[in-house]
Tab-separated table of C-alpha atoms and ligand atoms in Angstrom:
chain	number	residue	atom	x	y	z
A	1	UNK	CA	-31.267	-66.429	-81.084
A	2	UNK	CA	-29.173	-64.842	-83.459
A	3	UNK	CA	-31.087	-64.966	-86.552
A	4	UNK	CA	-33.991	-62.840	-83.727
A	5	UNK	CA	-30.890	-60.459	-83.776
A	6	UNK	CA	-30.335	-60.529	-87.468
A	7	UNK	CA	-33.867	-59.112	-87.749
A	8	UNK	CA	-33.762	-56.549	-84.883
A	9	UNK	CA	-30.244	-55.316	-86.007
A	10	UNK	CA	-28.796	-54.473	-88.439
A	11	UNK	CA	-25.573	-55.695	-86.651
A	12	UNK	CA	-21.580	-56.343	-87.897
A	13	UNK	CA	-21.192	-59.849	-89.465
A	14	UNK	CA	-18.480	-60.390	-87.281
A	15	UNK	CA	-20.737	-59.762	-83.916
A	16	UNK	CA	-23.196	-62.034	-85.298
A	17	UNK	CA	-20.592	-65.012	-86.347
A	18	UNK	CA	-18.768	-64.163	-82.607
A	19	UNK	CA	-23.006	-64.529	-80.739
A	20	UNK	CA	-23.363	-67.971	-83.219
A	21	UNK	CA	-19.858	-69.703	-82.231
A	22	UNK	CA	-20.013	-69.228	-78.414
A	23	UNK	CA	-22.763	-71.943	-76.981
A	24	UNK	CA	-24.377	-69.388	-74.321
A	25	UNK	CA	-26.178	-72.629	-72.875
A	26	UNK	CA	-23.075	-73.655	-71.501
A	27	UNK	CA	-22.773	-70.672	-69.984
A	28	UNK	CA	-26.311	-70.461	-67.472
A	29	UNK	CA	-27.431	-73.469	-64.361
A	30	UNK	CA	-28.619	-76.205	-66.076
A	31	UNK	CA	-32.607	-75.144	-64.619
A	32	UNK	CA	-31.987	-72.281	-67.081
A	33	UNK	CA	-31.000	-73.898	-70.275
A	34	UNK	CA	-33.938	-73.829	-72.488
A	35	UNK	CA	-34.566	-70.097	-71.945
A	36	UNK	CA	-30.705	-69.462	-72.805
A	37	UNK	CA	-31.397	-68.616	-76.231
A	38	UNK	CA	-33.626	-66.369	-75.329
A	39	UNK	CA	-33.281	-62.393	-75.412
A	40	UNK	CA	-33.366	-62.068	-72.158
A	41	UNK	CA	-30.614	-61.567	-68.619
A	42	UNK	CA	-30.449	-64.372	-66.426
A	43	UNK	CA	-29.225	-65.468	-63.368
A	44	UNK	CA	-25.705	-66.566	-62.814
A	45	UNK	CA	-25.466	-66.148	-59.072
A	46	UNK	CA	-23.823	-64.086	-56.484
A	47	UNK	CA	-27.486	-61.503	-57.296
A	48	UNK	CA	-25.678	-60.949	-60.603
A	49	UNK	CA	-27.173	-61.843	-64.312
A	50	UNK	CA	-25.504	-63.401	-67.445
A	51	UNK	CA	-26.482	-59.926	-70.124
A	52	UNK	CA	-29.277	-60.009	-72.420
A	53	UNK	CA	-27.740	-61.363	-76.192
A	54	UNK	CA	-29.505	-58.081	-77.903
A	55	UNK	CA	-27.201	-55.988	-75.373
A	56	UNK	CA	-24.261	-58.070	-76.085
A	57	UNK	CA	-24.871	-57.544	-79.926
A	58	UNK	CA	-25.214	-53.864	-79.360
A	59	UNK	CA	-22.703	-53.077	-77.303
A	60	UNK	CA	-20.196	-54.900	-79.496
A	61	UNK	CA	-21.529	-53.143	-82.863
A	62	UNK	CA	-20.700	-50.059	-81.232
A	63	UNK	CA	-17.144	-50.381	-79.913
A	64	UNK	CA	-16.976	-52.151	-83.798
A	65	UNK	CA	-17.821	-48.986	-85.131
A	66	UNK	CA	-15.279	-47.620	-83.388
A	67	UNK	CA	-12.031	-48.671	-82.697
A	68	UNK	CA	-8.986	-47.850	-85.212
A	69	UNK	CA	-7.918	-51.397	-85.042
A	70	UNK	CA	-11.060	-52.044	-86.625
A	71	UNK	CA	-9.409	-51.353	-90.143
A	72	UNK	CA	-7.978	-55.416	-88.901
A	73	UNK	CA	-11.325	-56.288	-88.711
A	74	UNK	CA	-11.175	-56.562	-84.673
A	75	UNK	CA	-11.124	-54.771	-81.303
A	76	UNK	CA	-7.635	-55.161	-80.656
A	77	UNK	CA	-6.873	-55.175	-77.142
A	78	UNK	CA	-9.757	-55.081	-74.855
A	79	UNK	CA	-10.244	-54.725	-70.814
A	80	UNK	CA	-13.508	-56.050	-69.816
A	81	UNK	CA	-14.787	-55.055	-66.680
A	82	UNK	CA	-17.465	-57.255	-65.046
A	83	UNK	CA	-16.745	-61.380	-66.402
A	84	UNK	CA	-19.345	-62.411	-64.548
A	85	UNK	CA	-20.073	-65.959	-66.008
A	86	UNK	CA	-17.617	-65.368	-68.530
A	87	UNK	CA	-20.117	-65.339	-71.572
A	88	UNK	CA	-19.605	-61.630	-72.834
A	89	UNK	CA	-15.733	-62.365	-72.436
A	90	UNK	CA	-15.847	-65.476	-74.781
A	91	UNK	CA	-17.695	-63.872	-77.711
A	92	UNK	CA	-15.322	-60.851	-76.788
A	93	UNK	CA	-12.131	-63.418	-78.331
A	94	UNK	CA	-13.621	-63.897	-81.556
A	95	UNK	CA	-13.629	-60.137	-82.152
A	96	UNK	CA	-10.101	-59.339	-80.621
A	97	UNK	CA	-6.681	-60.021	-80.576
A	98	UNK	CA	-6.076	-60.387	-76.390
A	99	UNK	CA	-8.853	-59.711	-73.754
A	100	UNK	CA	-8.836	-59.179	-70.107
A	101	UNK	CA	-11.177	-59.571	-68.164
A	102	UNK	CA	-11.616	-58.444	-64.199
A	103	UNK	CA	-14.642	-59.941	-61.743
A	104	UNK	CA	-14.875	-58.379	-58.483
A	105	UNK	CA	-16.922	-61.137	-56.776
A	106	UNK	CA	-14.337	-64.400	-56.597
A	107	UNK	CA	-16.588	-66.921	-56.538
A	108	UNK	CA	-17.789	-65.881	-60.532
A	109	UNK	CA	-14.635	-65.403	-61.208
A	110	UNK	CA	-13.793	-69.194	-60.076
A	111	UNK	CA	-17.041	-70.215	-61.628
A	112	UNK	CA	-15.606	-68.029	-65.141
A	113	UNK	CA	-12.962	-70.233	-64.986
A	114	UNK	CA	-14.324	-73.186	-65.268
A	115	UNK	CA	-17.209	-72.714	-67.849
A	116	UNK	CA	-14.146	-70.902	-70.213
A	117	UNK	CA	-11.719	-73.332	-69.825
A	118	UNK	CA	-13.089	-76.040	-72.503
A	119	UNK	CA	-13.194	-73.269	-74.988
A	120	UNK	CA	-9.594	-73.425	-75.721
A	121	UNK	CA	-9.119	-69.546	-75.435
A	122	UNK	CA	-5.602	-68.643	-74.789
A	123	UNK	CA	-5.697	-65.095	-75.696
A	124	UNK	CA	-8.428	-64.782	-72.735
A	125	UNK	CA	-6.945	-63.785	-69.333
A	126	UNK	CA	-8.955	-63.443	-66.226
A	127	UNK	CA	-8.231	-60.900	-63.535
A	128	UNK	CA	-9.994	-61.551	-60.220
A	129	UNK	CA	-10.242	-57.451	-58.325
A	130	UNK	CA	-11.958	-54.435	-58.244
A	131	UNK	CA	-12.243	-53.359	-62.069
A	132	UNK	CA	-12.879	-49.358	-61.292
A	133	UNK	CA	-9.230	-49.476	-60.775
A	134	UNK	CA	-8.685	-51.004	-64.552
A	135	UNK	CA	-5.953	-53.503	-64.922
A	136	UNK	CA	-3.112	-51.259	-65.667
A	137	UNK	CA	-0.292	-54.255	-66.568
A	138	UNK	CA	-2.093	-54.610	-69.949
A	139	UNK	CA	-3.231	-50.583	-71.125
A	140	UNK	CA	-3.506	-49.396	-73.189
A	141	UNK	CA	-6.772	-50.814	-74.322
A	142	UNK	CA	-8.283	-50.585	-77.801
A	143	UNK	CA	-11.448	-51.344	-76.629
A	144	UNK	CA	-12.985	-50.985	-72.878
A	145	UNK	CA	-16.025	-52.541	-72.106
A	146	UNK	CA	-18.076	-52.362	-68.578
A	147	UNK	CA	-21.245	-54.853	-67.985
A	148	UNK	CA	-21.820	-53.185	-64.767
A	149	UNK	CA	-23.274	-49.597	-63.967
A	150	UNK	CA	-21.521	-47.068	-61.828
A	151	UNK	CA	-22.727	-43.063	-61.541
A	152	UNK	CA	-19.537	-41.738	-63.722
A	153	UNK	CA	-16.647	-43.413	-65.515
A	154	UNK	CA	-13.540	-43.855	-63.674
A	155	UNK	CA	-10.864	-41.998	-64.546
A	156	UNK	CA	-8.540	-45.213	-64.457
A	157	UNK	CA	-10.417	-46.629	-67.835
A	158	UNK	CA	-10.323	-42.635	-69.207
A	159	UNK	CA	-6.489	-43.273	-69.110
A	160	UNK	CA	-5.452	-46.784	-69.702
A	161	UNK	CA	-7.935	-46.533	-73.066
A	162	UNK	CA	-5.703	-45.653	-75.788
A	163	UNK	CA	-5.984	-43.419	-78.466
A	164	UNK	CA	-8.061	-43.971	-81.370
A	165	UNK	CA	-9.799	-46.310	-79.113
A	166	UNK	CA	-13.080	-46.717	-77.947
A	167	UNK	CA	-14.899	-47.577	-74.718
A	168	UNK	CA	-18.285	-48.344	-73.995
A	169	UNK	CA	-20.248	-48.154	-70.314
A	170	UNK	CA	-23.588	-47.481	-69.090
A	171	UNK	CA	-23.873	-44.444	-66.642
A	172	UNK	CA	-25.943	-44.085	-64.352
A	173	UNK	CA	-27.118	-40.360	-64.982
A	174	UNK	CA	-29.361	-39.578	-61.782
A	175	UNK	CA	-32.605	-38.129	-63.257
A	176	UNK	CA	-31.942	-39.839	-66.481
A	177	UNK	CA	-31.572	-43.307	-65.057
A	178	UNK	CA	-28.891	-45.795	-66.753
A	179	UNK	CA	-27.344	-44.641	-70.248
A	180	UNK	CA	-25.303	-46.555	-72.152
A	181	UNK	CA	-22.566	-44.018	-72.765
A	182	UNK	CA	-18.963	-43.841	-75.385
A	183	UNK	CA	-16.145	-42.300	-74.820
A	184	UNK	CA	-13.933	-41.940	-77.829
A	185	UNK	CA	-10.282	-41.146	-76.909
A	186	UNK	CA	-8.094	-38.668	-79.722
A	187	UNK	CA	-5.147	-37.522	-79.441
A	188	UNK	CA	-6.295	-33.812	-78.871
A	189	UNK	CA	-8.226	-35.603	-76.202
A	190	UNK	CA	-11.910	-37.525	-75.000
A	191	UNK	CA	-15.246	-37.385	-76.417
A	192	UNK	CA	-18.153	-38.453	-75.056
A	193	UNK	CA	-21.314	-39.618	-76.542
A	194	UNK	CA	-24.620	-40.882	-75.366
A	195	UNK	CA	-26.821	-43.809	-76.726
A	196	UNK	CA	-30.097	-45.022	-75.314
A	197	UNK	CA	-31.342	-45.704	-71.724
A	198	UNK	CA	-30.462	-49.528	-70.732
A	199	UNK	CA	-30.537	-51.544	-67.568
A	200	UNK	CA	-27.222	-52.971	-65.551
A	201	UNK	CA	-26.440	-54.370	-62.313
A	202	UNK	CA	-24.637	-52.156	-60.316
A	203	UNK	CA	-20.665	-51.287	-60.716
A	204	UNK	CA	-19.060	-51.760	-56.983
A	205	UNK	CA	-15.783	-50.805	-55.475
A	206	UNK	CA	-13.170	-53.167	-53.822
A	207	UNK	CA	-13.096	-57.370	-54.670
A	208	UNK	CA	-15.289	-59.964	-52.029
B	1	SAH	N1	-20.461	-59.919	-68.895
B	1	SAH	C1	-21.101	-60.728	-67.901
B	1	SAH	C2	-22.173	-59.931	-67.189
B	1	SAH	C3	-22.028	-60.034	-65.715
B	1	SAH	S1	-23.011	-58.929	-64.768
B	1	SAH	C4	-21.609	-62.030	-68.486
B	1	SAH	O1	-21.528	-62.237	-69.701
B	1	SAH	O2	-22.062	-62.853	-67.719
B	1	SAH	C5	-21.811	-57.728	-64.285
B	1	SAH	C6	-20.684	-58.202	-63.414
B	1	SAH	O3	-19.923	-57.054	-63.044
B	1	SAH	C7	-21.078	-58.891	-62.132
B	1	SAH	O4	-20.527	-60.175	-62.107
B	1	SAH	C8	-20.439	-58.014	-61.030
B	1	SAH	O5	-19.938	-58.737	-59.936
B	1	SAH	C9	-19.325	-57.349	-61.808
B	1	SAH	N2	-18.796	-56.119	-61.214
B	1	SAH	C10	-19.454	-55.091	-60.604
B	1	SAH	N3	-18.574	-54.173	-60.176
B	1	SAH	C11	-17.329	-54.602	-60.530
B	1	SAH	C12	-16.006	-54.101	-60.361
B	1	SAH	N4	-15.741	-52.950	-59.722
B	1	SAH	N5	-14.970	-54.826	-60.854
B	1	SAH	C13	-15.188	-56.009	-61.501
B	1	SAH	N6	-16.411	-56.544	-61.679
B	1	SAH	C14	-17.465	-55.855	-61.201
């Protein structure tokens, strides 16, 4: 899987080592484990899909590109919104220094749980709640990451990112469809950038 991604990159090192040391297998119903090295989103439950590895890779080159604490090599602190299975947040740790992660939908979260907890990954906390709302305790964040769509970003992620850092989010733009958008944060204030169309499940208020 990740030499495929070698060749349709080019990607950081880092993201590639982080995609290589995190067993996605482990990660997907055991019906589903010879297609998990492929490049494609699968089920995980609860209608919601583990994200294709190319999107992973991508995403993560991007908030690599831009983060300061990337001079360290890493993402520093980062919110993820969305654990789902838990996969993303795993290869998330071997890029960072402390990562939170927030489910909505407590069964997955349960289920994140589990499937993380042989990985040995102490600077991995997850939240279970509605993640449109952040997780304030921990901001500022470094690094923001959403695997789930909504029509805007939330203000709560605009201000718990901190500045110099980077967060990364596909947007729903009406007409446009899903984009995956950036929003760099300075300290004269946000910027906003966006990348190519891409396809996510949808971002939903409150926690079930
Ligand atoms: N990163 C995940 C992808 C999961 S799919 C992985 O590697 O498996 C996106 C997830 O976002 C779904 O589990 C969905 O329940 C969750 N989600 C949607 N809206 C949310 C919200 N407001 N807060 C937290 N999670 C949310």
């Amino acid at each position: 899987m990740v030499e495929r991604l070698r060749v349709g990159g080019p990607y950081h090192a880092r993201v590639l080592d982080a995609l290589t040391s995190v067993p996605r297998h482990r990660f997907v119903d055991a019906a589903l484990v010879t297609q998990a090295y492929e490049d494609t989103s699968l089920p995980i439950g609860h209608g919601q899909t583990i994200s294709k590895p190319s999107v992973v890779a991508r995403m993560l080159d991007v908030l690599m590109d831009g983060v300061t604490a990337r001079a360290a090599g890493h993402l520093g602190r980062v919110l993820e919104i969305g654990t789902g299975c838990g996969y993303q947040a795993a290869v998330l740790c071997c890029l960072s220094r402390h990562v939170v992660s927030v489910e909505r939908i407590k069964g997955l979260h349960d289920k994140a749980r589990d499937l993380v907890a042989p990985l040995r990954m102490n600077q991995l906390r997850l939240v279970y709640g509605d993640g449109m709302l952040g997780h304030p305790p921990n901001a500022p964040y470094d690094s923001i990451i959403a695997a789930a769509c909504g029509a805007s970003v939330p203000e709560s992620w605009l201000t718990q990112l901190a500045v110099g850092g980077r967060l990364i989010s596909p947007v729903d733009g009406a007409s446009k469809g899903q984009m995956l958008v950036v929003v760099d944060r300075h300290e004269g204030g946000y910027q906003r950038t966006e990348y190519e169309a891409v396809q996510f499940v949808p971002l939903k208020s409150g926690s079930i």
